[in-house]
Each structure stands twice: as structure tokens, then as C-alpha cells.
Amino acid sequence: MIIAVASGKGGTGKTTVSTGLFYYLKKYHQDPVQLVDCDVEEPDCHIFLDAEWISGIPVSVSMPEINKEKCTFCGKCKETCAFNAIIMLPAAEFIEVVNDMCHACGACSYVCPEDAIREVSGEIGEINNYRWSVDNDFSEGRIKVGNTLQTRVIRQTLKYLQKEGVVILDAPPGTSCPVVAVVTKADYVVMVTEPTPFGLYDLKLMNETVRQINKKHGVVINKAGLQYDPLYQYLDSQNIPIIGEIPFKREYARFCSEGKILPAEDKKLEETFGRIFESIMNGK
Ligand code: SF4
Ligand code: SF4
């Protein structure tokens, strides 16, 4: 069973829900449970889990390297590159690949008539494995600062999912390719939102994405209690089940800012996460 926890924007409580669900299942579920932080630009589950780092696996791709001795500065590689990742100044006999813009597509080496471009391995990120209660029950993908190949790091991270039990994927915020790479893996998508105009706007985008890829889904409302009826009206009109609500409380905000897992601090929230999991199992 793979559960993706997603939200249309950052800061809505996605990590609160991922880590809360992980905590609850580790405490009460018999089968193995794994949490994988796929928010590779800013993985932050580790702040809440205080887990022991076990190992790191580099994530590499084939990057082009230009041999300036062979290059005739014909410009074919630069014209072909859809990502403007090649800088060429023929007068100065200068040509270089900007690695942070390169998408490692291989087109430049394919078109080079002089065989002046070879592909070399370049590291773009890493996968960190941790021990929370057992080895590798928590992992995270982490992209190198400035690199743009999030989806590559995510896809590599997703290769290390455990085969049995429950896997919780903390998806990146938004609705672009990296998020789609995560939610397509899931059996059920938990969409986290908050009762505000911004929360509703981003939820609509996320809902469209999830529907297009035809995934079972439900909503957890964080900061519930803020009066914003349009959110509830929208959920009703779209037949989206509310599978849990985390009340808006100053105390909860403080727990989160201190890096504490909510259901570990409040018994009522432990019950809330129990009901969330029950709803996921009934809806899958
Ligand atoms: S590998 Fe692709 S993205 Fe990178 S420089 Fe070559 S053509 Fe551009
Ligand atoms: S295609 Fe090859 S020869 Fe032409 S500019 Fe690029 S690297 Fe140089």
C-alpha cells in the first residue's frame, strides 16, 4: 500500500500529516512502515523524526563534457540544446556546458559532427537512509543546491521503496512533474489543504492533477476551524471526502515549530490519524 501525501503549495501541513501518519502506523500497525521524503529540494521530515543516519547513495546522471581540442565551434550543440545549457563564444574559442541548466538529455553529443562531446557521470543529489525504529524505515531524496533535475532524483529515490507493508511518500509541493512522478506511484493520495482562499486555489489544481491520473484521494484539512465555507462547498461539489481535520490551535503551531510530531504530543490527534488511516484503507 503506497500513500502519497501532497499539497498544491508548501506550508499547508504536508509534513505534519506525513510524519503524523508514520508515527501512528509505526505505533499501531503490524506490517512494516516506511516514510520516504520526496520533497527533494527541501526535505524536512528528518527535522521531526530525529532518526539515525545510516547510509547515503549518490544520484548521478550522464552529463556532457566538451573536448575543446576537437570542437570546431560549429554551434550545432548549442542550437540543439532546448535548455540553453551551452555557452559558446567562437571568437574567444570558448564553449562550456552549464551543468545546473543541463537536463542530461544527450542531444548535444548526438548531433556533434566532430565527436567532441563525451558523457561523464555527474552527481546531482543523494538518497539518505535512516533508522527511526528499524533500518531504512525512513529515507529522503535530496537534490544538490541549484540543480534542476528534481524528477531524476525523485525517480531514483522511488526505486528503494520497500515491497511490503505501508509506504508513505511525502510529495514535493505544487502540481508539476516532480509531484506527478510521486503521486503516480501511489495507491491513494492524501491532499492536505487549509481553509483559506490560497489553500482552496491550490487544492483545485492538485485535485485536477490527481483526477487526471485517476487516483483514489481524500482531503485532510489542516488549521480546521478557520471559517472559510467555500472550501467545504468545493469539496462537497467535487465529492471529495474529508478524511481528517487538524484543528487550528496555537499549541499545535508551537509543537510544529519545535519539530515535534503532533500525534505524539496529543492523544486526540493520535485518534485523528487513526481515523485518517482507516478512511484511506476504506477508500483505496
Ligand atoms: S545534454 Fe541536453 S540539456 Fe545538457 S547540454 Fe546537452 S543538449 Fe543541453
Ligand atoms: S557540435 Fe561539437 S563541434 Fe560543434 S560546437 Fe558543439 S561541441 Fe563543438
Coordinates of C-alpha atoms and ligand atoms in Angstrom, one line a residue:
M1 CA 0.0 0.0 0.0
I2 CA 1.6 3.3 -1.1
I3 CA 0.1 6.5 0.2
A4 CA 1.3 9.9 -1.2
V5 CA 0.8 13.0 0.9
A6 CA 0.6 16.0 -1.3
S7 CA -0.4 19.7 -1.3
G8 CA -0.7 22.3 -4.0
K9 CA 1.6 24.6 -2.1
G10 CA 4.2 24.5 0.6
G11 CA 3.4 25.3 4.2
T12 CA -0.1 23.7 4.4
G13 CA 1.0 21.0 6.8
K14 CA 2.0 18.2 4.4
T15 CA 5.0 17.2 6.5
T16 CA 2.8 17.3 9.6
V17 CA 0.5 14.8 8.1
S18 CA 3.2 12.5 6.6
T19 CA 5.2 12.3 9.9
G20 CA 1.9 12.0 11.9
L21 CA 0.7 9.1 9.9
F22 CA 4.2 7.5 10.0
Y23 CA 4.2 7.8 13.8
Y24 CA 0.7 6.4 14.2
L25 CA 1.3 3.4 11.9
K26 CA 4.7 2.6 13.5
K27 CA 3.0 2.5 16.8
Y28 CA -0.2 0.6 15.9
H29 CA 0.3 -1.2 12.6
Q30 CA 1.7 -4.7 12.5
D31 CA 3.2 -4.6 9.0
P32 CA 6.5 -2.7 8.1
V33 CA 6.0 1.0 7.6
Q34 CA 8.4 3.3 5.6
L35 CA 8.4 7.0 5.2
V36 CA 10.1 8.5 2.1
D37 CA 10.6 12.2 1.8
C38 CA 10.4 13.0 -1.9
D39 CA 10.4 16.8 -1.4
V40 CA 14.0 16.7 -2.8
E41 CA 14.5 20.5 -2.8
E42 CA 13.7 20.9 0.9
P43 CA 13.3 17.5 2.6
D44 CA 12.3 18.3 6.2
C45 CA 10.8 15.2 7.6
H46 CA 14.2 14.5 9.3
I47 CA 13.7 17.5 11.5
F48 CA 10.6 15.9 13.0
L49 CA 11.9 12.3 13.2
D50 CA 15.3 12.8 14.7
A51 CA 16.3 9.5 13.1
E52 CA 19.8 8.0 12.9
W53 CA 21.5 8.4 9.5
I54 CA 22.7 5.0 8.2
S55 CA 23.9 5.5 4.6
G56 CA 23.9 7.8 1.6
I57 CA 23.6 6.7 -2.1
P58 CA 24.7 9.2 -4.7
V59 CA 22.3 10.0 -7.6
S60 CA 24.2 10.6 -10.8
V61 CA 23.3 11.2 -14.4
S62 CA 25.4 11.3 -17.6
M63 CA 26.5 14.9 -18.3
P64 CA 28.2 16.2 -21.4
E65 CA 31.8 17.1 -21.4
I66 CA 33.2 19.1 -24.4
N67 CA 36.7 18.4 -25.7
K68 CA 37.8 21.9 -26.8
E69 CA 40.7 20.4 -28.9
K70 CA 38.2 18.6 -31.1
C71 CA 35.5 21.3 -31.2
T72 CA 35.2 23.4 -34.3
F73 CA 32.7 25.8 -32.8
C74 CA 30.1 24.9 -35.4
G75 CA 27.3 25.7 -32.9
K76 CA 25.2 22.6 -33.6
C77 CA 25.1 21.5 -30.0
K78 CA 24.1 25.0 -28.8
E79 CA 21.3 25.2 -31.4
T80 CA 20.0 21.7 -30.4
C81 CA 20.0 22.3 -26.6
A82 CA 16.4 23.1 -25.6
F83 CA 17.6 24.2 -22.2
N84 CA 20.1 26.9 -23.2
A85 CA 22.7 25.0 -21.2
I86 CA 25.6 25.5 -23.6
I87 CA 27.5 28.8 -23.7
M88 CA 29.7 29.4 -26.8
L89 CA 31.9 32.4 -27.8
P90 CA 33.6 31.3 -31.0
A91 CA 35.8 34.5 -31.2
A92 CA 37.2 33.6 -27.8
E93 CA 37.2 29.8 -28.6
F94 CA 35.1 29.3 -25.5
I95 CA 32.5 26.7 -25.1
E96 CA 31.1 25.2 -21.9
V97 CA 28.1 23.3 -20.5
V98 CA 26.3 25.0 -17.6
N99 CA 25.8 21.9 -15.5
D100 CA 23.0 23.3 -13.4
M101 CA 20.9 24.0 -16.5
C102 CA 21.7 20.8 -18.3
H103 CA 18.9 18.2 -18.3
A104 CA 21.3 15.4 -19.3
C105 CA 19.2 14.6 -22.4
G106 CA 22.2 13.6 -24.6
A107 CA 21.1 15.6 -27.6
C108 CA 24.3 17.6 -27.9
S109 CA 26.6 14.6 -28.0
Y110 CA 24.3 13.0 -30.6
V111 CA 24.4 16.0 -33.0
C112 CA 28.1 16.9 -32.6
P113 CA 29.7 16.1 -36.0
E114 CA 33.2 16.1 -34.5
D115 CA 32.6 13.6 -31.8
A116 CA 33.8 16.3 -29.4
I117 CA 31.3 15.6 -26.7
R118 CA 31.5 12.6 -24.3
E119 CA 29.3 11.8 -21.4
V120 CA 30.6 11.6 -18.0
S121 CA 29.0 10.8 -14.7
G122 CA 27.8 13.9 -12.7
E123 CA 26.3 13.8 -9.2
I124 CA 23.0 15.7 -8.9
G125 CA 21.9 14.6 -5.5
E126 CA 21.8 11.8 -3.0
I127 CA 19.4 9.4 -1.2
N128 CA 19.8 9.3 2.6
N129 CA 18.7 6.2 4.5
Y130 CA 17.9 6.5 8.2
R131 CA 16.9 4.3 11.1
W132 CA 13.9 5.5 13.1
S133 CA 13.0 2.3 14.8
V134 CA 14.4 -0.2 12.2
D135 CA 17.0 0.2 9.5
N136 CA 15.8 2.1 6.4
D137 CA 12.3 2.8 7.7
F138 CA 12.9 6.4 6.7
S139 CA 14.6 7.7 3.6
E140 CA 14.9 11.0 1.8
G141 CA 15.9 12.2 -1.7
R142 CA 18.0 15.4 -1.7
I143 CA 19.0 17.3 -4.8
K144 CA 22.2 19.4 -4.9
V145 CA 21.5 23.1 -4.4
G146 CA 21.0 24.9 -7.8
N147 CA 20.3 21.7 -9.7
T148 CA 17.0 21.4 -11.6
L149 CA 16.7 17.7 -12.2
Q150 CA 14.3 17.1 -9.3
T151 CA 12.3 14.4 -11.2
R152 CA 15.5 12.4 -11.8
V153 CA 16.4 12.4 -8.1
I154 CA 12.8 11.5 -7.2
R155 CA 12.6 8.6 -9.6
Q156 CA 15.9 7.2 -8.3
T157 CA 14.6 7.6 -4.7
L158 CA 11.4 5.7 -5.6
K159 CA 13.5 2.7 -6.6
Y160 CA 14.2 2.0 -3.0
L161 CA 10.7 1.6 -1.7
Q162 CA 10.0 -1.4 0.5
K163 CA 8.0 -4.1 -1.2
E164 CA 5.5 -4.9 1.6
G165 CA 3.6 -3.1 4.3
V166 CA 2.8 0.6 4.1
V167 CA 4.9 3.2 2.3
I168 CA 4.2 6.9 2.9
L169 CA 5.5 9.3 0.3
D170 CA 5.9 12.9 1.2
A171 CA 5.5 14.6 -2.2
P172 CA 7.0 17.9 -3.2
P173 CA 4.6 20.9 -3.1
G174 CA 2.9 22.1 -6.3
T175 CA 1.4 20.2 -9.3
S176 CA 4.4 20.0 -11.7
C177 CA 6.4 17.0 -13.0
P178 CA 8.1 16.1 -9.7
V179 CA 4.8 15.8 -7.9
V180 CA 3.3 13.8 -10.7
A181 CA 6.3 11.4 -10.5
V182 CA 5.4 10.8 -6.9
V183 CA 1.6 10.6 -7.0
T184 CA 1.6 8.2 -10.0
K185 CA 3.4 5.7 -7.7
A186 CA 0.6 5.9 -5.1
D187 CA -2.5 3.8 -4.5
Y188 CA -4.0 6.7 -2.6
V189 CA -3.3 10.4 -2.5
V190 CA -3.9 12.4 0.7
M191 CA -4.3 16.1 -0.3
V192 CA -3.5 18.4 2.5
T193 CA -5.1 21.9 2.5
E194 CA -6.2 24.7 4.8
P195 CA -9.4 26.7 4.9
T196 CA -8.1 29.8 3.2
P197 CA -8.5 31.2 -0.3
F198 CA -4.9 30.2 -1.1
G199 CA -5.5 26.7 0.2
L200 CA -8.6 26.3 -1.9
Y201 CA -6.9 27.6 -5.0
D202 CA -4.0 25.2 -4.7
L203 CA -6.3 22.3 -3.8
K204 CA -8.3 22.8 -7.0
L205 CA -5.0 22.5 -9.0
M206 CA -4.0 19.4 -7.1
N207 CA -7.4 17.8 -7.4
E208 CA -7.3 18.2 -11.2
T209 CA -3.9 16.6 -11.3
V210 CA -5.0 13.7 -9.1
R211 CA -8.2 13.1 -11.1
Q212 CA -6.3 13.2 -14.4
I213 CA -4.1 10.4 -13.3
N214 CA -7.1 8.6 -11.8
K215 CA -6.0 8.1 -8.2
K216 CA -8.2 7.5 -5.2
H217 CA -7.9 10.5 -3.0
G218 CA -9.2 12.4 0.1
V219 CA -8.5 15.6 1.9
V220 CA -7.0 16.4 5.3
I221 CA -7.9 19.9 6.4
N222 CA -5.1 21.5 8.5
K223 CA -5.9 24.5 10.7
A224 CA -9.6 23.5 10.6
G225 CA -11.9 25.9 12.4
L226 CA -10.9 29.0 10.4
Q227 CA -14.2 30.0 8.9
Y228 CA -14.0 29.5 5.2
D229 CA -17.1 27.9 3.7
P230 CA -16.0 27.9 0.0
L231 CA -13.6 25.1 0.8
Y232 CA -16.3 22.9 2.2
Q233 CA -18.6 23.8 -0.7
Y234 CA -16.0 22.9 -3.2
L235 CA -15.2 19.5 -1.6
D236 CA -18.9 18.8 -1.5
S237 CA -19.4 19.7 -5.1
Q238 CA -16.5 17.5 -6.2
N239 CA -17.4 14.6 -4.0
I240 CA -14.0 14.7 -2.3
P241 CA -14.1 13.0 1.1
I242 CA -12.7 14.8 4.2
I243 CA -10.7 12.1 5.8
G244 CA -9.4 14.2 8.7
E245 CA -9.2 17.6 10.2
I246 CA -6.4 19.0 12.4
P247 CA -7.8 21.9 14.4
F248 CA -6.2 25.3 14.3
K249 CA -4.6 25.7 17.7
R250 CA -1.7 27.8 18.9
E251 CA -0.4 24.8 20.8
Y252 CA -0.2 22.7 17.6
A253 CA 1.7 25.5 15.8
R254 CA 4.2 25.6 18.6
F255 CA 4.7 21.8 18.5
C256 CA 5.4 22.0 14.8
S257 CA 7.8 24.9 15.2
E258 CA 9.6 22.8 17.8
G259 CA 9.9 19.9 15.3
K260 CA 7.5 17.7 17.3
I261 CA 5.2 15.1 15.8
L262 CA 1.6 16.1 16.5
P263 CA 0.0 12.8 17.4
A264 CA 3.0 12.1 19.8
E265 CA 2.0 15.2 21.8
D266 CA -1.8 14.9 21.8
K267 CA -3.8 11.8 22.3
K268 CA -6.8 13.3 20.4
L269 CA -4.7 13.7 17.3
E270 CA -3.5 10.1 17.6
E271 CA -7.2 9.2 17.2
T272 CA -7.5 11.6 14.3
F273 CA -4.6 9.9 12.5
G274 CA -6.2 6.5 13.2
R275 CA -9.3 7.6 11.5
I276 CA -7.4 9.1 8.6
F277 CA -5.7 5.7 8.0
E278 CA -9.0 3.9 8.4
S279 CA -10.5 6.2 5.7
I280 CA -7.6 5.6 3.4
M281 CA -8.0 1.8 3.7
N282 CA -11.7 2.0 3.2
G283 CA -11.3 4.3 0.1
K284 CA -8.4 2.5 -1.6
Ligands
SF4_1 S1 22.7 17.1 -22.5 FE1 20.8 18.0 -23.4 S2 20.4 19.6 -21.9 FE2 22.5 19.0 -21.5 S3 23.7 20.4 -22.7 FE3 23.4 18.6 -24.0 S4 21.5 19.1 -25.2 FE4 21.6 20.6 -23.5
SF4_2 S1 28.6 20.4 -32.0 FE1 30.6 19.7 -31.5 S2 32.0 20.7 -32.8 FE2 30.1 21.8 -32.9 S3 30.2 23.4 -31.4 FE3 29.3 21.7 -30.4 S4 31.0 20.6 -29.5 FE4 31.8 21.9 -30.9

